[in-house]
Amino acid sequence: MKTDITTKKHRTKVKLGIFFWLCTFWIVAVILVAVLAPFLPLDSPNKTFECQPFLAPNTSHIFGCDDLGRDMFSRVIYGSRVSMFVGIVSILIGMLIGGTLGMISGFLGKKLDTFLNTAANIIISFPTLIFLLAVVAVFKHSLIVITLSIAFISIPLLFRVIRSATIAVSNKDFIQAAIVLGSSKFRILFVEILPNILSLGIIYGCLGIGSAIIAEGTLAFLGLSVSLPTPSWGNMIAEGAQSYLRRDFLITLWPSIFIIVTVVCFNFISQRLEHQFNSSDNKV
Amino acid sequence: MNKEEPKTTQTTDNEHITQDSVLLKIQNLKVQFKSQSKNNIGVKGKVEIISDVSFDLKEGQILGIVGESGCGKSTLAKTIVQINKQTDGTIHFNGNDIASLNKSELKKLKQQIQMIFQDPISSLNPTKTVLSIVSEPYKVHKIKYSKDEIISLLATVGLDSNNIIYRKPKEFSGGQCQRISIARALSLKPKLLICDEPVSALDVSIQAQILNLLLQIRSEFNMSIIFITHDLSVVKYIADKIAVMYLGKICEIGQADTVISNPAHPYTQILINSVLKTTPDDSNTQSTTDISQGATYIKGEVPTFLNPPLGCRFSHRCPYSQPICEIEQPTLKPSVKDGLVACHFPLNQTSLANTTKTNIGEVSEPN
């Protein structure tokens, strides 16, 4: 009873495209520069009168200088440290807590699921900005507080995505087959379910990082992120926009470009990955 | 392949089966689920999907369970492998009561009971390679294995190619996926294999290959098989013993040949008559009421589990129904050749001559 093993070829993956790689390059570059900023030959971002105030871009100060004569280029670079840290770390925390709870809740179901889902609904129903304002009003607005409060908001959103994906996977026969084999619940969760929802986690993680960067920027614009003079993209926009928009719009423009390009890149990467995962072999 | 081959192995097996012990003994099994809808007296309650099912399965025997969709066949299978818990009754496997086992004992027992599912694609994890799927049982039970063992196991189920172990389920056809499923189930050499409609999702030529494979591994590993299907031609081909289920109850159980050639329960007869004939001169258009020919079609709908009929569960649709059928539930009583039938007016006593004519569609063979 031999049969020929002619397996179907499913290797026709959709190409990611040049824009995906450009976006990835940008993100990697921003992260690298942010991490390595103290070791790079940059002017101090907070040293005033490094150059002429409102100096136009030139060869030694390629982004020009702001109202206090600080080098805009190094301020933008140092600003990315705050934005990227808040964006990535808060989503990592959110994914770790929200994702784990979502998997457990979706797989075990019953009362735990009802409880966690209700809790998630309550948290989602808070107006995000009001919540963030309340938190930074109560605690001092340090980097850690901002990161944790944005993480807290992202938890229920990521929880929901992961939970519904887990429920969809849990209904597949291979989960029942694993139960019949005698696999423990822990093993089923991490060996059978996790690889199937990982792609979704990455997609929503990238989207989430974009949103978290925007959230931090919003807070910083309102003066509620890291305290001045530490630069962050949001408070640089605020500084430039509130006083000097007419005199020197470049002060606002540089951080704006960085924030927009970075968020667009994250969203684009997320969208391309979604497309890729949906068309690849691993689709559930 | 020669048509006679599986038949001969079947008869030789039957001879030594008779001395062998009972592997699985199910007594008065009941499975209830909570219901969200109300029943006829307006109470939100429980639905009994399996009510009072009892049967024995001997070592090396193949039991076919037939019945239409939604009669509780799959629930029965899932209860035996303890995906569902039973509400009442006992399941004895190898003399041990499954319900009384603790966690580690149950895990050990699960090495001996394995299951194959209906949808071959859905029963394999799409992110894993074939190697990792088939070796999963060894990892779960912490048994050492080698890659060669996996390859030879895959060869047993007819997948003998070296490079397939690194491929993923999406690269295989339905029949190949079902073979991988079977290989996974066989890896721990179980004593009982439960097949929940393993061929229903496959096309007919592949069905025959899988059925022959199951017969072949039965004789190779001497395992018992519970084969669940709604396709009588399949069950006739593979089973030693047939149980017919209707709405959560067994209405007839007996030797496969007897049940098929000489059904005692009207429902069994209708099921058999509804199989399309293979010879062109046989008419498929029999009247529903012509009792002398044996009814082909059933009138009405399957009752819901929420409001099961008071008497015989088939009474509303049975062409031979009498007043007593709607009042009193029939119990399983001995029928011809140590079969059992749950009917007040079993057919084999009254219309034996009429039902011998039945003809079942044969499973077409490859090659």
XYZ file of C-alpha atoms in Angstrom:
651
model
C 0.000 0.000 0.000
C 2.573 2.496 -1.049
C 1.617 5.927 -2.212
C 3.773 8.475 -3.879
C 4.657 11.272 -1.532
C 3.952 14.159 -3.789
C 3.518 16.996 -1.411
C 2.053 20.278 -2.415
C 4.466 23.146 -2.637
C 3.397 26.124 -0.620
C 6.478 28.164 -1.035
C 4.846 30.950 -2.983
C 5.193 33.526 -0.255
C 4.216 37.068 -0.977
C 7.226 39.338 -1.237
C 7.572 41.771 1.611
C 8.521 44.584 -0.703
C 11.106 47.342 -0.652
C 9.038 49.593 1.636
C 8.939 46.925 4.309
C 12.722 46.740 4.325
C 13.055 50.541 4.242
C 10.746 50.745 7.254
C 12.615 47.992 9.063
C 15.892 49.758 8.301
C 14.532 53.020 9.699
C 13.273 51.374 12.906
C 16.506 49.457 13.425
C 18.524 52.603 12.758
C 16.481 54.698 15.192
C 16.741 52.032 17.891
C 20.499 51.639 17.359
C 21.138 55.361 17.409
C 18.917 55.765 20.483
C 20.757 53.034 22.352
C 24.201 54.206 21.298
C 23.519 57.949 21.634
C 25.857 58.534 24.615
C 28.738 56.972 22.686
C 28.153 58.851 19.463
C 30.089 62.036 18.683
C 27.109 64.302 19.363
C 26.826 67.638 21.070
C 25.184 67.491 24.462
C 21.437 67.865 23.911
C 21.000 70.080 26.951
C 24.025 72.355 26.619
C 22.714 75.798 25.810
C 24.418 78.249 23.451
C 26.290 75.484 21.737
C 25.506 77.556 18.696
C 23.584 80.628 17.670
C 19.883 80.453 18.680
C 17.628 79.781 15.677
C 20.660 78.899 13.600
C 19.629 77.490 10.230
C 20.796 73.985 9.315
C 24.434 73.913 8.243
C 27.272 71.433 7.996
C 28.225 71.416 11.683
C 24.609 71.509 12.972
C 22.681 69.692 10.284
C 19.244 70.269 11.855
C 20.078 73.753 13.029
C 19.682 75.075 16.563
C 16.726 75.855 18.797
C 15.793 78.997 20.758
C 18.404 78.303 23.435
C 21.153 77.464 20.978
C 20.996 73.713 21.578
C 21.880 71.372 18.727
C 18.580 70.119 17.262
C 20.102 66.971 15.788
C 21.383 65.685 19.103
C 18.110 66.704 20.794
C 16.128 64.667 18.269
C 18.444 61.685 18.778
C 18.210 61.925 22.553
C 14.482 62.496 22.241
C 14.165 59.176 20.431
C 15.571 57.455 23.533
C 12.479 58.425 25.509
C 9.982 57.745 22.733
C 11.398 54.381 21.717
C 11.877 53.255 25.305
C 8.299 54.080 26.252
C 6.917 52.607 23.023
C 8.788 49.315 23.090
C 8.969 48.639 26.821
C 5.330 49.462 27.510
C 4.135 47.168 24.722
C 6.498 44.413 25.866
C 5.032 44.639 29.357
C 1.516 44.845 27.939
C 2.118 41.854 25.700
C 3.673 39.825 28.487
C 0.814 40.430 30.906
C -2.093 40.918 28.487
C -0.954 38.170 26.144
C -0.375 35.611 28.884
C -3.683 36.395 30.540
C -5.404 36.283 27.136
C -3.979 32.842 26.392
C -4.911 31.455 29.791
C -8.333 33.063 29.714
C -9.119 31.934 26.184
C -7.920 28.396 26.764
C -9.379 27.712 30.197
C -12.555 29.710 29.673
C -15.359 29.435 32.230
C -15.500 31.822 35.184
C -11.908 33.057 34.892
C -12.591 34.090 31.309
C -15.779 35.928 32.253
C -13.983 37.728 35.075
C -10.947 38.780 33.030
C -13.047 39.798 30.061
C -15.236 42.007 32.243
C -12.154 43.547 33.817
C -10.726 44.226 30.351
C -13.973 45.862 29.258
C -13.946 48.140 32.287
C -10.349 49.236 31.655
C -11.045 49.814 27.955
C -14.006 52.012 28.824
C -11.725 54.539 30.614
C -10.914 57.517 28.405
C -7.217 56.897 27.734
C -5.963 60.469 27.985
C -7.916 61.268 31.136
C -6.527 58.131 32.729
C -2.952 59.044 31.769
C -3.452 62.615 33.035
C -4.800 61.290 36.328
C -1.872 58.913 36.769
C 0.811 61.511 36.077
C -1.043 63.980 38.286
C -0.995 61.565 41.211
C 2.513 60.181 40.729
C 5.438 62.270 39.576
C 5.842 62.153 35.847
C 8.919 60.009 35.478
C 9.820 57.746 32.595
C 8.867 54.630 34.567
C 5.425 55.929 35.558
C 4.658 56.926 31.958
C 5.828 53.564 30.643
C 3.833 51.599 33.179
C 0.648 53.585 32.701
C 0.807 53.188 28.903
C 1.519 49.479 29.452
C -1.528 49.289 31.699
C -3.739 50.746 28.978
C -2.341 48.383 26.350
C -2.965 45.277 28.487
C -6.733 44.915 27.904
C -6.419 45.641 24.173
C -3.711 43.029 23.659
C -5.555 40.692 26.040
C -8.603 40.772 23.804
C -6.716 40.117 20.585
C -4.761 37.203 22.048
C -7.794 35.804 23.831
C -9.928 35.625 20.708
C -7.063 34.092 18.723
C -6.546 31.525 21.471
C -10.222 30.599 21.450
C -10.085 30.090 17.688
C -7.038 27.812 17.999
C -8.446 25.977 21.031
C -11.375 24.740 18.986
C -9.113 22.958 16.526
C -8.876 19.188 16.617
C -5.139 19.213 17.274
C -5.796 20.637 20.728
C -8.153 17.742 21.411
C -5.532 15.388 20.044
C -3.050 16.867 22.518
C -5.529 16.335 25.366
C -5.973 12.724 24.260
C -2.189 12.306 24.240
C -2.137 13.370 27.854
C -0.363 16.711 27.391
C -0.541 19.001 30.381
C -2.435 22.282 30.074
C 0.858 24.150 30.330
C 2.323 22.160 27.443
C -0.777 22.649 25.309
C -0.643 26.403 25.912
C 3.007 26.857 25.085
C 3.764 24.079 22.601
C 0.505 23.874 20.661
C -1.240 27.240 20.985
C 1.589 29.778 21.348
C 3.281 29.137 17.953
C -0.090 29.608 16.285
C -0.813 33.000 17.804
C 2.737 34.334 17.839
C 2.350 35.958 14.428
C -0.748 37.798 15.584
C 1.111 38.924 18.679
C 3.905 40.384 16.541
C 1.429 42.153 14.250
C -0.468 43.766 17.121
C 2.746 44.432 19.007
C 4.059 46.563 16.123
C 0.765 48.419 15.885
C 0.799 48.907 19.641
C 4.318 50.374 19.662
C 3.162 53.018 17.175
C 0.186 53.897 19.354
C 2.326 53.960 22.494
C 4.774 56.388 20.865
C 1.836 58.645 19.953
C 0.484 58.388 23.506
C 3.845 59.373 24.969
C 4.095 62.201 22.451
C 0.664 63.460 23.466
C 1.599 63.459 27.133
C 4.895 65.147 26.401
C 3.137 67.787 24.322
C 0.999 68.525 27.360
C 4.162 68.741 29.436
C 3.372 65.596 31.375
C 6.097 63.290 30.153
C 9.732 63.387 31.258
C 10.566 66.723 32.852
C 12.451 69.366 30.933
C 15.131 69.862 29.805
C 15.356 66.135 28.965
C 14.262 66.065 25.333
C 11.496 63.870 24.039
C 9.899 64.197 20.631
C 6.631 65.323 22.191
C 8.015 68.079 24.403
C 10.277 69.331 21.595
C 7.210 69.744 19.389
C 5.481 71.519 22.240
C 8.404 73.859 22.846
C 8.695 74.771 19.207
C 4.987 75.003 18.494
C 3.983 77.019 21.522
C 6.435 79.882 21.139
C 8.425 79.894 17.968
C 6.314 78.272 15.253
C 6.321 81.440 13.141
C 9.882 82.396 13.798
C 11.504 78.999 13.218
C 9.211 76.148 12.285
C 12.168 73.769 11.956
C 12.223 73.365 15.758
C 8.786 71.736 15.456
C 9.380 70.085 12.119
C 12.311 67.794 12.995
C 10.737 65.920 15.921
C 7.409 65.844 14.025
C 9.041 64.159 11.049
C 10.698 61.604 13.302
C 7.529 60.789 15.214
C 5.440 60.479 12.042
C 7.955 58.429 10.091
C 8.585 56.081 13.017
C 4.889 55.459 13.699
C 4.118 55.023 10.003
C 6.988 52.541 9.756
C 5.680 50.494 12.669
C 2.181 50.458 11.191
C 3.457 49.552 7.758
C 5.613 46.727 9.115
C 2.606 45.441 11.030
C 0.414 45.549 7.945
C 2.967 43.809 5.718
C 3.571 41.126 8.339
C -0.153 40.516 8.629
C -0.338 40.062 4.888
C 2.667 37.781 4.969
C 1.414 35.589 7.801
C -2.027 35.273 6.259
C -0.627 34.048 2.987
C 2.008 31.723 4.411
C 1.897 28.097 5.489
C 1.257 28.817 9.095
C -2.216 30.176 8.755
C -4.531 28.403 11.161
C -5.326 -5.531 -3.584
C -7.408 -8.660 -3.377
C -10.872 -8.141 -1.987
C -10.659 -11.342 0.066
C -7.529 -10.354 1.953
C -8.997 -8.231 4.745
C -11.862 -10.656 5.143
C -9.544 -13.570 5.829
C -7.528 -11.674 8.423
C -10.803 -10.745 10.034
C -11.930 -14.330 10.454
C -8.592 -15.543 11.759
C -8.607 -12.707 14.259
C -12.109 -13.523 15.324
C -10.978 -16.991 16.348
C -8.435 -15.809 18.862
C -10.547 -12.851 19.949
C -13.084 -15.179 21.519
C -10.550 -16.321 24.107
C -9.302 -12.806 24.776
C -10.460 -10.647 27.602
C -12.731 -7.649 27.490
C -10.639 -4.510 26.928
C -13.276 -1.831 27.307
C -16.449 -2.253 29.287
C -18.965 0.557 29.315
C -21.907 0.275 31.656
C -24.956 2.536 31.810
C -22.953 5.513 30.593
C -24.701 8.851 30.809
C -23.329 12.188 29.642
C -25.246 15.357 30.350
C -24.494 18.924 29.429
C -25.949 22.115 30.815
C -28.410 23.612 28.419
C -29.099 27.265 27.777
C -32.510 26.638 26.207
C -35.644 25.543 27.965
C -37.201 22.120 27.597
C -40.874 21.295 27.129
C -41.807 22.042 30.728
C -40.041 25.389 30.509
C -37.106 24.494 32.707
C -33.545 25.364 31.833
C -31.830 22.155 32.479
C -29.561 19.480 31.311
C -29.540 17.663 28.040
C -28.597 14.052 28.116
C -26.500 13.385 25.037
C -25.586 9.833 25.995
C -28.234 7.993 27.952
C -27.693 4.566 29.325
C -25.173 3.211 26.869
C -23.524 -0.111 27.645
C -21.256 -2.281 25.549
C -18.152 -4.426 25.698
C -15.165 -4.372 23.420
C -12.790 -7.304 23.258
C -9.116 -7.126 22.457
C -8.430 -6.929 18.755
C -12.057 -6.310 17.932
C -13.353 -3.544 15.688
C -16.590 -1.998 16.854
C -18.398 0.189 14.375
C -20.714 2.808 15.817
C -23.205 4.130 13.283
C -25.940 6.674 13.523
C -26.961 9.924 11.923
C -25.367 13.281 12.709
C -25.998 14.529 16.202
C -26.891 11.189 17.759
C -24.036 11.331 20.248
C -21.428 9.181 18.513
C -18.631 11.723 18.854
C -19.631 12.575 22.420
C -19.342 8.892 23.263
C -15.843 8.800 21.766
C -14.781 11.942 23.598
C -16.103 10.544 26.861
C -14.051 7.374 26.467
C -10.878 9.446 26.002
C -12.012 11.723 28.833
C -12.252 14.959 26.885
C -15.766 15.042 28.344
C -16.537 13.670 31.775
C -19.368 11.219 32.214
C -22.296 12.165 34.432
C -23.139 8.630 35.448
C -22.136 5.083 34.680
C -18.719 3.518 34.438
C -16.025 3.034 31.827
C -13.683 0.165 32.619
C -10.514 -0.040 30.578
C -8.450 -3.174 31.149
C -10.369 -3.655 34.386
C -9.686 -0.151 35.729
C -12.492 2.317 36.269
C -11.387 5.402 34.324
C -13.303 7.826 36.559
C -11.536 6.625 39.708
C -8.029 7.181 38.351
C -5.949 10.096 39.581
C -4.119 12.516 37.293
C -0.892 10.574 36.807
C -2.713 7.256 36.401
C -4.970 8.845 33.818
C -1.956 10.176 31.946
C -0.476 6.672 31.913
C -3.773 5.277 30.668
C -3.810 7.799 27.850
C -0.811 6.031 26.361
C -3.134 3.107 25.693
C -6.127 4.931 24.259
C -5.613 7.079 21.195
C -7.955 8.882 18.893
C -8.120 9.905 15.243
C -10.300 12.829 14.299
C -12.586 13.590 11.414
C -10.840 16.606 9.931
C -7.312 15.533 8.991
C -6.065 19.081 8.411
C -7.428 20.505 11.644
C -6.062 17.630 13.716
C -2.464 18.537 12.927
C -0.811 21.656 14.315
C -0.002 23.788 11.234
C 3.101 25.327 12.790
C 4.838 22.031 13.502
C 6.802 19.709 11.276
C 5.749 16.110 10.746
C 8.685 14.975 12.896
C 7.579 17.122 15.783
C 3.922 16.069 15.405
C 4.629 12.341 15.377
C 7.228 12.546 18.155
C 4.936 14.592 20.404
C 3.510 11.511 22.223
C 7.059 10.447 23.164
C 7.841 13.916 24.483
C 4.605 14.142 26.468
C 5.206 10.796 28.146
C 8.975 11.347 28.397
C 9.851 8.244 26.414
C 13.086 8.142 24.459
C 12.787 7.933 20.703
C 14.985 8.115 17.660
C 14.401 9.747 14.326
C 14.570 6.316 12.663
C 11.654 5.135 14.773
C 9.579 8.048 13.526
C 10.561 7.323 9.935
C 9.658 3.643 10.253
C 6.390 4.563 11.927
C 5.551 6.820 9.007
C 6.492 3.979 6.669
C 3.986 1.762 8.507
C 1.201 4.130 7.564
C 2.423 4.302 3.982
C 4.425 7.518 4.092
C 7.890 6.276 3.270
C 10.008 9.115 2.116
C 12.981 10.471 3.979
C 12.423 14.143 3.544
C 8.784 14.352 4.628
C 9.565 14.612 8.323
C 10.653 18.213 7.945
C 7.553 19.320 6.084
C 4.506 20.950 7.541
C 0.894 19.681 7.394
C -0.131 22.279 4.799
C 2.104 20.551 2.263
C 0.136 17.313 2.435
C -3.215 16.230 1.054
C -6.102 15.217 3.281
C -5.369 11.510 2.998
C -1.685 12.028 3.784
C -2.599 14.181 6.782
C -4.878 11.424 8.035
C -1.954 8.982 7.749
C 0.213 11.340 9.807
C -2.618 11.473 12.334
C -2.716 7.684 12.434
C 1.076 7.533 12.818
C 0.844 9.876 15.790
C -1.896 7.742 17.336
C 0.127 4.562 16.781
C 3.409 5.891 18.141
C 2.814 4.672 21.689
C 1.324 1.364 20.506
C -2.083 1.900 22.095
C -4.457 -0.939 22.898
C -7.503 1.002 21.832
C -7.801 3.297 18.849
C -10.874 5.461 18.563
C -11.579 6.702 15.069
C -14.118 9.505 14.961
C -15.296 9.495 11.355
C -11.719 9.187 10.065
C -12.701 8.839 6.438
C -15.727 11.126 6.201
C -13.663 14.083 5.013
C -11.752 12.073 2.422
C -12.670 11.151 -1.101
C -13.739 7.598 -1.834
C -10.508 6.191 -3.240
C -8.541 7.534 -0.278
C -11.210 6.200 2.094
C -10.479 2.647 0.986
C -6.733 3.138 1.488
C -7.232 4.427 5.012
C -9.661 1.611 5.856
C -7.231 -1.017 4.599
C -4.476 0.675 6.566
C -6.584 0.464 9.730
C -7.268 -3.232 9.106
C -3.585 -3.812 8.478
C -2.438 -2.094 11.672
C -5.136 -3.862 13.658
C -3.630 -7.207 12.739
C -0.085 -5.872 13.113
C -0.489 -4.278 16.543
C -3.490 -6.353 17.730
C -5.365 -3.292 18.855
C -9.053 -2.769 19.344
C -10.691 -0.096 17.265
C -13.862 1.850 17.847
C -14.845 3.114 14.452
C -17.420 5.874 14.396
C -19.104 6.695 11.135
C -22.392 7.497 9.522
C -21.462 5.518 6.441
C -22.773 1.974 6.612
C -20.815 0.730 3.622
C -17.626 1.708 5.436
C -18.623 0.083 8.692
C -19.687 -3.108 6.950
C -16.260 -3.332 5.381
C -14.225 -2.802 8.528
C -16.181 -3.766 11.640
C -16.534 -7.069 13.505
C -19.336 -5.711 15.624
C -21.779 -2.886 14.951
C -23.649 -0.672 17.372
C -26.402 1.507 15.953
C -27.107 4.690 17.877
C -30.163 6.874 17.753
C -30.564 10.007 19.866
C -28.068 9.034 22.545
C -29.123 5.441 22.888
C -27.915 2.220 21.372
C -30.834 0.714 19.516
C -29.076 -2.327 18.158
C -25.745 -4.022 18.692
C -24.449 -7.261 17.297
C -22.085 -9.043 14.933
C -21.489 -6.950 11.835
C -22.723 -9.531 9.352
C -25.884 -10.203 11.332
C -26.753 -6.573 11.829
C -26.227 -5.743 8.165
C -27.884 -8.786 6.622
C -30.599 -9.215 9.188
C -31.333 -5.980 11.051
C -33.642 -6.318 14.025
C -34.359 -2.654 14.689
C -36.474 -0.679 12.206
C -33.995 2.189 12.332
C -31.137 -0.112 11.359
C -33.175 -1.440 8.491
C -33.904 2.046 7.241
C -30.256 3.010 7.502
C -29.243 -0.040 5.515
C -31.921 0.503 2.894
C -30.917 4.120 2.475
C -27.461 3.160 1.238
C -27.378 3.572 -2.512
C -27.366 0.325 -4.404
C -24.452 -0.622 -6.604
C -26.433 -2.684 -9.081
C -28.432 -0.626 -11.557
C -31.601 -2.750 -11.573
C -32.145 -2.265 -7.842
C -34.599 0.480 -7.319
C -33.735 3.189 -4.851
C -37.184 4.667 -4.871
C -39.091 2.560 -2.427
C -42.217 3.773 -0.771
C -41.866 4.936 2.809
C -44.914 2.994 3.857
C -44.359 -0.222 2.010
C -43.401 -2.345 4.975
C -43.015 -5.511 2.978
C -40.075 -3.961 1.091
C -38.587 -2.366 4.171
C -38.805 1.387 4.453
C -36.086 3.464 2.797
C -36.794 6.982 3.990
C -37.601 8.155 7.447
C -40.439 10.577 7.898
C -40.022 13.603 10.138
C -37.076 15.113 11.922
C -34.756 13.841 14.618
C -36.253 14.879 17.971
C -34.087 17.219 20.039
C -32.168 16.105 23.081
C -34.119 18.752 24.999
C -37.407 16.921 24.571
C -36.665 13.284 23.918
C -39.759 11.163 23.258
C -41.234 9.500 26.314
C -41.241 5.993 24.944
C -39.007 4.559 22.268
C -36.935 7.424 20.911
C -37.579 6.326 17.360
C -41.323 5.853 17.850
C -42.421 9.087 16.123
C -40.649 8.187 12.940
C -40.885 4.426 12.957
C -43.025 2.916 10.190
C -43.914 -0.014 12.451
C -44.835 2.102 15.480
C -47.496 0.744 17.847
C -49.219 2.577 20.749
C -46.933 0.960 23.324
C -43.847 2.338 21.550
C -44.790 5.903 22.456
C -45.301 5.094 26.134
C -42.747 2.556 27.175
C -39.003 2.702 26.574
C -37.717 -0.550 25.158
C -34.638 -2.052 26.810
C -31.854 -3.941 25.063
C -33.030 -7.525 24.700
C -31.237 -10.483 23.151
C -31.772 -10.872 19.453
C -30.437 -13.368 16.941
C -26.807 -14.547 17.250
C -25.987 -12.870 20.588
C -27.002 -9.460 19.276
C -29.023 -7.034 21.339
C -31.909 -4.887 20.180
C -33.969 -2.206 21.891
C -37.345 -2.581 20.202
C -40.764 -3.786 21.292
C -41.322 -5.400 17.928
C -37.944 -6.434 16.551
C -37.971 -7.150 12.852
C -36.092 -10.397 12.661
C -38.949 -12.289 14.277
C -41.674 -10.911 12.031
C -40.211 -9.979 8.691
C -37.036 -11.965 8.519
C -37.643 -13.098 4.980
C -38.123 -9.573 3.669
C -34.931 -8.093 4.973
C -32.477 -10.668 3.666
C -32.618 -8.992 0.300
C -30.703 -5.940 1.457
C -27.675 -4.970 -0.451
C -25.001 -2.595 0.683
C -22.778 -0.465 -1.473
C -19.303 -1.933 -1.536
C -16.254 0.150 -0.827
C -14.355 0.517 -4.025
C -10.811 -0.730 -3.868
C -7.727 1.002 -5.170
C -5.745 -0.785 -7.864
